Coordinates of C-alpha atoms in Angstrom, one line a residue:
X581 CA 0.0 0.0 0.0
X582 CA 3.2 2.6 1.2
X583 CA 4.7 1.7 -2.3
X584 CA 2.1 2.1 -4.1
X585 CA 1.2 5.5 -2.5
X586 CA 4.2 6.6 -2.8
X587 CA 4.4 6.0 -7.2
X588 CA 1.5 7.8 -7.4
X589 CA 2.8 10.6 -5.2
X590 CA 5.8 10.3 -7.2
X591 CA 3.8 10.6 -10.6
X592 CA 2.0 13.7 -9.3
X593 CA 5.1 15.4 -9.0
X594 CA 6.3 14.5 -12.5
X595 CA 2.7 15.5 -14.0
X596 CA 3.0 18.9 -11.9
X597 CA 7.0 19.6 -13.2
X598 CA 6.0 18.6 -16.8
X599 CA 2.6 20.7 -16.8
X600 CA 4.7 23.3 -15.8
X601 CA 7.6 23.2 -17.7
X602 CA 4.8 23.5 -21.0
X603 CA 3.7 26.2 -19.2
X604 CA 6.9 28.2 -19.3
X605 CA 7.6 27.1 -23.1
X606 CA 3.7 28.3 -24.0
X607 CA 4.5 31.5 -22.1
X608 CA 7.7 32.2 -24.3
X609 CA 6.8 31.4 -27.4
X610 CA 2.9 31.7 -27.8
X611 CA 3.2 35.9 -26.1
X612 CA 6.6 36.7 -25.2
X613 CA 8.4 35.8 -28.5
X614 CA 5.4 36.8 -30.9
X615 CA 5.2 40.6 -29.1
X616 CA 9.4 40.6 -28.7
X617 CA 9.5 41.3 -25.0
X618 CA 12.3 41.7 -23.2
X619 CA 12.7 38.3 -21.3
X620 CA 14.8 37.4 -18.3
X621 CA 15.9 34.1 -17.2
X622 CA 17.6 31.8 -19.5
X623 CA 14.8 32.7 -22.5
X624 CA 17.0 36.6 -21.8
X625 CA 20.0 35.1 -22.0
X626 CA 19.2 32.9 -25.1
X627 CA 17.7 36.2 -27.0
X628 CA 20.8 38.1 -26.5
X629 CA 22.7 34.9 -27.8
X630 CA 20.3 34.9 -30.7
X631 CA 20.9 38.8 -32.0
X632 CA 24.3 38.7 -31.4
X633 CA 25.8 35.5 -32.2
X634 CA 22.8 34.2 -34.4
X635 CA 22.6 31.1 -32.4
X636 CA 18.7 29.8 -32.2
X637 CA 17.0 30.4 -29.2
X638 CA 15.9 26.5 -28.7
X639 CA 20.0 25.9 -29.3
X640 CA 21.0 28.5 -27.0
X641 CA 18.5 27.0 -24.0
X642 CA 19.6 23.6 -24.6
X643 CA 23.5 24.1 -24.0
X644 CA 22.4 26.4 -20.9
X645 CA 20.2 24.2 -19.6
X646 CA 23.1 21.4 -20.3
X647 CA 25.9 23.1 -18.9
X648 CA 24.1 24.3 -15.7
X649 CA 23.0 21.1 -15.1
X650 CA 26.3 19.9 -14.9
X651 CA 27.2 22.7 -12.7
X652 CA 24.7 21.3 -10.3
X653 CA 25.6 17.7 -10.6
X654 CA 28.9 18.3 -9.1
X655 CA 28.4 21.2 -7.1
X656 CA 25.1 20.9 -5.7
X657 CA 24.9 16.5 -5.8
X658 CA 23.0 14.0 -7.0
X659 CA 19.8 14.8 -4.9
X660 CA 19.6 18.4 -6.6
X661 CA 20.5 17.3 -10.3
X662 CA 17.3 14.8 -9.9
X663 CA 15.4 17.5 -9.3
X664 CA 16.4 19.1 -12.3
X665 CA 16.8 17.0 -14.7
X666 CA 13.2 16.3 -16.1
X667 CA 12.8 20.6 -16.4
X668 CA 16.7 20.8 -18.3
X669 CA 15.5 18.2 -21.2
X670 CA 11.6 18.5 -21.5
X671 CA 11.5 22.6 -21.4
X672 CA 14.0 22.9 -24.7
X673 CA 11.9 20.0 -26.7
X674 CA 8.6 21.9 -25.2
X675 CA 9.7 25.2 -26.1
X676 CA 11.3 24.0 -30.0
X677 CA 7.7 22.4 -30.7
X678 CA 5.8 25.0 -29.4
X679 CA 7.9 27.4 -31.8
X680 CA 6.9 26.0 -34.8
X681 CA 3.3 27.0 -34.5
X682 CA 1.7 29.7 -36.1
X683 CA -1.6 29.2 -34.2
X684 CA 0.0 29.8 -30.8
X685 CA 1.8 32.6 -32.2
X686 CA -1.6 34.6 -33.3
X687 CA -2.9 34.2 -30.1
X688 CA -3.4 37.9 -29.6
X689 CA -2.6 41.3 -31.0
X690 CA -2.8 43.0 -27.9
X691 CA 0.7 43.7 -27.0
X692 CA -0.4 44.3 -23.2
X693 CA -3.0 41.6 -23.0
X694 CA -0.3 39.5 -24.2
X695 CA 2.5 40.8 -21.5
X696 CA 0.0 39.6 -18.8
X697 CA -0.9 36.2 -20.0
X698 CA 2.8 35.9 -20.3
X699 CA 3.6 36.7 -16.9
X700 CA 0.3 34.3 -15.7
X701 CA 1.8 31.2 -17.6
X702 CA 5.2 31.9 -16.3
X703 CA 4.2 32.3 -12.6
X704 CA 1.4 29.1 -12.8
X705 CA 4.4 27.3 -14.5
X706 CA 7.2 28.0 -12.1
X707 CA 4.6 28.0 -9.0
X708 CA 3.4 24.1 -10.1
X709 CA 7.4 23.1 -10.4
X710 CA 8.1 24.3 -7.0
X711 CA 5.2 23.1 -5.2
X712 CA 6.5 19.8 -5.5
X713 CA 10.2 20.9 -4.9
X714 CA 11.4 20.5 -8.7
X715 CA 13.6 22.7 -10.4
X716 CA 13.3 24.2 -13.6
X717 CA 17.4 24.2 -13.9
X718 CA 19.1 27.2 -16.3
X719 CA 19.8 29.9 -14.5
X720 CA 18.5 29.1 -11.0
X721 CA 22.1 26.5 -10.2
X722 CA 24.3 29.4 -10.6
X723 CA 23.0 31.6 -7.8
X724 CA 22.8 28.6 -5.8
X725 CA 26.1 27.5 -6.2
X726 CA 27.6 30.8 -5.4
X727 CA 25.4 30.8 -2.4
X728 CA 26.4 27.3 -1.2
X729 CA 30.3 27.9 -1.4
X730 CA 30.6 32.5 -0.6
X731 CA 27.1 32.3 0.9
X732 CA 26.0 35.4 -1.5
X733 CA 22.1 35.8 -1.3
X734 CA 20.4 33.9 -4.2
X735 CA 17.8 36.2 -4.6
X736 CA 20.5 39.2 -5.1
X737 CA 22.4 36.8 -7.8
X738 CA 19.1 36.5 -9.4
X739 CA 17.6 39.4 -9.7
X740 CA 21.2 40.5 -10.6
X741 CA 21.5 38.0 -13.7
X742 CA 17.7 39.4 -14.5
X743 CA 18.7 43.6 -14.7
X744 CA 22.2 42.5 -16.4
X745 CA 20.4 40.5 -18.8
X746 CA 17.1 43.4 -19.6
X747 CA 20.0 46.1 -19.8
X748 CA 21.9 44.1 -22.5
X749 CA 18.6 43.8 -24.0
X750 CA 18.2 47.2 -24.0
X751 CA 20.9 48.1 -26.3
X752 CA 18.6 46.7 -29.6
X753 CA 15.3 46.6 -28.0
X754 CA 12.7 49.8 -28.2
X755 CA 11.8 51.4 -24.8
X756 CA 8.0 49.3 -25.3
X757 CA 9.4 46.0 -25.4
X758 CA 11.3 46.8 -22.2
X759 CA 8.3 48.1 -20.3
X760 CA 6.0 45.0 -21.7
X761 CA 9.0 42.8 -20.3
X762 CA 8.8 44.5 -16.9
X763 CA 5.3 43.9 -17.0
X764 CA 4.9 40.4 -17.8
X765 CA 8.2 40.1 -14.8
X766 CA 5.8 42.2 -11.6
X767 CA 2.7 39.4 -13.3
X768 CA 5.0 36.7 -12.7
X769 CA 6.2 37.6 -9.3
X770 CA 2.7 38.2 -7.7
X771 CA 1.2 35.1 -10.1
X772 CA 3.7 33.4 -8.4
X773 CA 3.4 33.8 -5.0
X774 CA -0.2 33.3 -4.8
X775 CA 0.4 29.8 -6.9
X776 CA 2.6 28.6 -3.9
X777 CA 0.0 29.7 -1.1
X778 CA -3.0 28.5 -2.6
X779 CA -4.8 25.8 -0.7
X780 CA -2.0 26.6 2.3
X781 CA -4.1 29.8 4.0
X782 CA -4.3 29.4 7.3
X783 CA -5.9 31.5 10.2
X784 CA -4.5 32.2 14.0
X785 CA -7.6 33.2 16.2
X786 CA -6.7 34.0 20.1
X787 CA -10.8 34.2 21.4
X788 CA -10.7 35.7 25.0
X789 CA -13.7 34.5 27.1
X790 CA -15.3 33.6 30.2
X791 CA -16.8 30.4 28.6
X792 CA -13.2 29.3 27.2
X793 CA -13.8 25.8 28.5
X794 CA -16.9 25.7 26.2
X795 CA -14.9 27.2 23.4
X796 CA -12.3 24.7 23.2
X797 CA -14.5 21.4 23.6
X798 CA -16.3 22.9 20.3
X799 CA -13.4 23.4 18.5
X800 CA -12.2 20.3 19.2
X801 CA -14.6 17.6 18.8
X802 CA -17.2 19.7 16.3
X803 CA -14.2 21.7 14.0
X804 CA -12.1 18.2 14.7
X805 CA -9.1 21.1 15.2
X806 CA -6.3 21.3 17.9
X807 CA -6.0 24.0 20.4
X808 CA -4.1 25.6 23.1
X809 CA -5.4 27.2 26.4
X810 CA -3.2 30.5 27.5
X811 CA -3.2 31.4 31.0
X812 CA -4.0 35.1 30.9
X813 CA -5.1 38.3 33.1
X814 CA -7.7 41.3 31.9
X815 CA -5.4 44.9 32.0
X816 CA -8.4 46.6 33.8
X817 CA -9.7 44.3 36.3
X818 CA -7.3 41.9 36.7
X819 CA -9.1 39.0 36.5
X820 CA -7.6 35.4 35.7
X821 CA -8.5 33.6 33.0
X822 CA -7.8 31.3 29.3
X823 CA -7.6 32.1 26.1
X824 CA -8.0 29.7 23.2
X825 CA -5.3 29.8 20.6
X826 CA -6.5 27.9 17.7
X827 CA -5.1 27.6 13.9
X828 CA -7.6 26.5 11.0
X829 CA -7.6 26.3 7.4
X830 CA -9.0 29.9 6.1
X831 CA -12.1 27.7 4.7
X832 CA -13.3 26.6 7.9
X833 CA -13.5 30.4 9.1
X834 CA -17.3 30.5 8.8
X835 CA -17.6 27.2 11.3
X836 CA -15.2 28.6 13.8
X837 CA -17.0 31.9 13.8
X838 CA -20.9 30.8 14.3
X839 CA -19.5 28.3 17.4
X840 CA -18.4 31.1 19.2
X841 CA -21.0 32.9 18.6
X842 CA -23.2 30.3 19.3
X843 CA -21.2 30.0 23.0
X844 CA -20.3 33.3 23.7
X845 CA -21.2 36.3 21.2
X846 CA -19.6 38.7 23.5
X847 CA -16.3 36.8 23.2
X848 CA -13.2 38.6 22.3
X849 CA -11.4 37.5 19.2
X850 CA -8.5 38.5 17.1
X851 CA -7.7 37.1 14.0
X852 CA -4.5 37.1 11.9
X853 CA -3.1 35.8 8.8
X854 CA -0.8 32.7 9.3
X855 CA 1.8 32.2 6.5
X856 CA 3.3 29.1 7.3
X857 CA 2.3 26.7 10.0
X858 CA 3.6 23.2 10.4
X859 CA 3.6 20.3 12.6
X860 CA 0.4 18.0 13.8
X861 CA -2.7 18.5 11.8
X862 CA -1.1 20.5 9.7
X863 CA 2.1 18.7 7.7
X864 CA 2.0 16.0 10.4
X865 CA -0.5 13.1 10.7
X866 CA -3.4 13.9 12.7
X867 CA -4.2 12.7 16.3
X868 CA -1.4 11.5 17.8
X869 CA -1.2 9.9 21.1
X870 CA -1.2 12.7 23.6
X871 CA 2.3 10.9 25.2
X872 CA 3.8 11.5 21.1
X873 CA 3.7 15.2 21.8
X874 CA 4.1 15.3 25.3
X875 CA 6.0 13.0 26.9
X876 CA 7.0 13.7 30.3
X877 CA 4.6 16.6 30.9
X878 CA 1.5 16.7 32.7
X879 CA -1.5 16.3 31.8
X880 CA -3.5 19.3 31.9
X881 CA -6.5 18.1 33.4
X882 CA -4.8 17.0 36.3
X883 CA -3.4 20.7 37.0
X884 CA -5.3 22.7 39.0
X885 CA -7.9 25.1 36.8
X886 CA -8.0 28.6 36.8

């Protein structure tokens, strides 16, 4: 049963990294390429290989994407050139196929409409690859490596590599197809981000009440959610109390909200975004044995209540 989970896990990831690595290639050659946006990334690097040297932009991504891949393999390990490999051979075929079709290249005349599916694609592509901890190779090993051996930030290296290769650009390209490029870069980036969070929104809600006791059996056994109780004391009067700490899934909001109000609707709750939240419930399997997370403490129903 574990082995056959884990081949269908594994061919999840492979679907995700291929689906995006089309992605990418769509991006470039069905807006990008058509509109002749500046590009960054190795797609930059292979158009300023391409007006300068003449070399073909699908030849020009294959020997990056070779020769970084390399780089990784013997800087980085085996682990990390795994992870890369699928994106260093199926985004140059992808891309090369994708090339050749005139449909895809008539997709739009609308230079700006076409900047922003651009930047979509790219953000939806890269977002699937990393969600599943793939790679998509070129340019991305050389800013790791430096940051593995002089610890220089990767983001700096990148975003370095990205202005050095939109300023070469710049020398043959018209101030438009810079500003489309820039574009279609912000769309990725904010495509992007949401692409890794989605599904991963979580809530932190700290609910001050009298009826805390209440509180806490609902969220556990109706919301089937973990919580912690947080010895506190009101500013004003001074008065001893709990207050539940609880993190849910943004989805189950609405539930959370009508049991306290259903217990206490003069209860006091804050709410706040959580960005990343791990351990039990959450990236760890659910219900543990209450020794698995605490062994050694007390229990807390054999400490005195305040």
């Amino acid at each position: 049963m574990e082995k056959k989970t884990g081949v269908i896990e594994t061919g999840g990831q492979l679907g995700a990294v291929l689906v995006g690595n089309g992605l990418l290639a769509l991006s470039a050659t069905a807006f990008a390429l058509p509109h002749s946006f500046a590009m960054t990334g190795v797609n930059g690097v292979a158009l300023v290989l391409e007006h300068y040297l003449g070399i073909s932009m699908a030849m020009s991504i294959a020997l990056i994407n070779g020769i970084t891949f390399f780089l990784g393999l013997y800087f980085l390990g085996k682990a990390f050139a795994l992870k890369t490999v699928v994106s260093t051979v199926v985004y140059p075929v992808l891309f090369q196929l994708f090339s050749q079709s005139e449909m895809l290249a008539a997709l739009t005349r609308d230079r700006f409409m076409a900047a922003v599916m651009a930047g979509i694609l790219t953000g939806v592509g890269l977002g699937l690859v990393m969600r599943v901890g793939g790679s998509t190779g070129g340019l991305d090993i050389p800013p790791l490596i430096l940051h593995k051996y002089f610890r220089w930030s990767v983001a700096l290296v990148i975003n370095g590599i990205s202005l050095g290769t939109l300023l070469i650009q710049a020398f043959y390209s018209d101030s438009e197809q810079i500003l489309y490029g820039v574009i279609s870069t912000l769309v990725t980036g904010v495509v992007l981000n949401q692409v890794l969070l989605y599904g991963e929104e979580n809530i932190q809600a700290l609910i001050i009440s009298r009826k805390h006791k209440e509180i806490n059996g609902a969220i556990q056994q109706r919301l089937q959610r973990g919580s912690t109780l947080i010895p506190i004391e009101t500013g004003y009067h001074h008065v001893l109390g709990k207050a539940v700490l609880c993190v849910l899934p943004a989805r189950e909001l609405g539930s959370l909200t009508r049991e306290i109000q259903a217990i206490d609707p003069g209860a006091f709750v804050i709410m706040a975004n959580a960005r990343e939240v791990r351990g039990v419930g959450f990236t760890l399997a659910k219900d543990p044995a209450p020794e698995d997370l605490w062994a050694g403490e007390a229990r807390a129903d054999r400490l005195d209540e305040i």
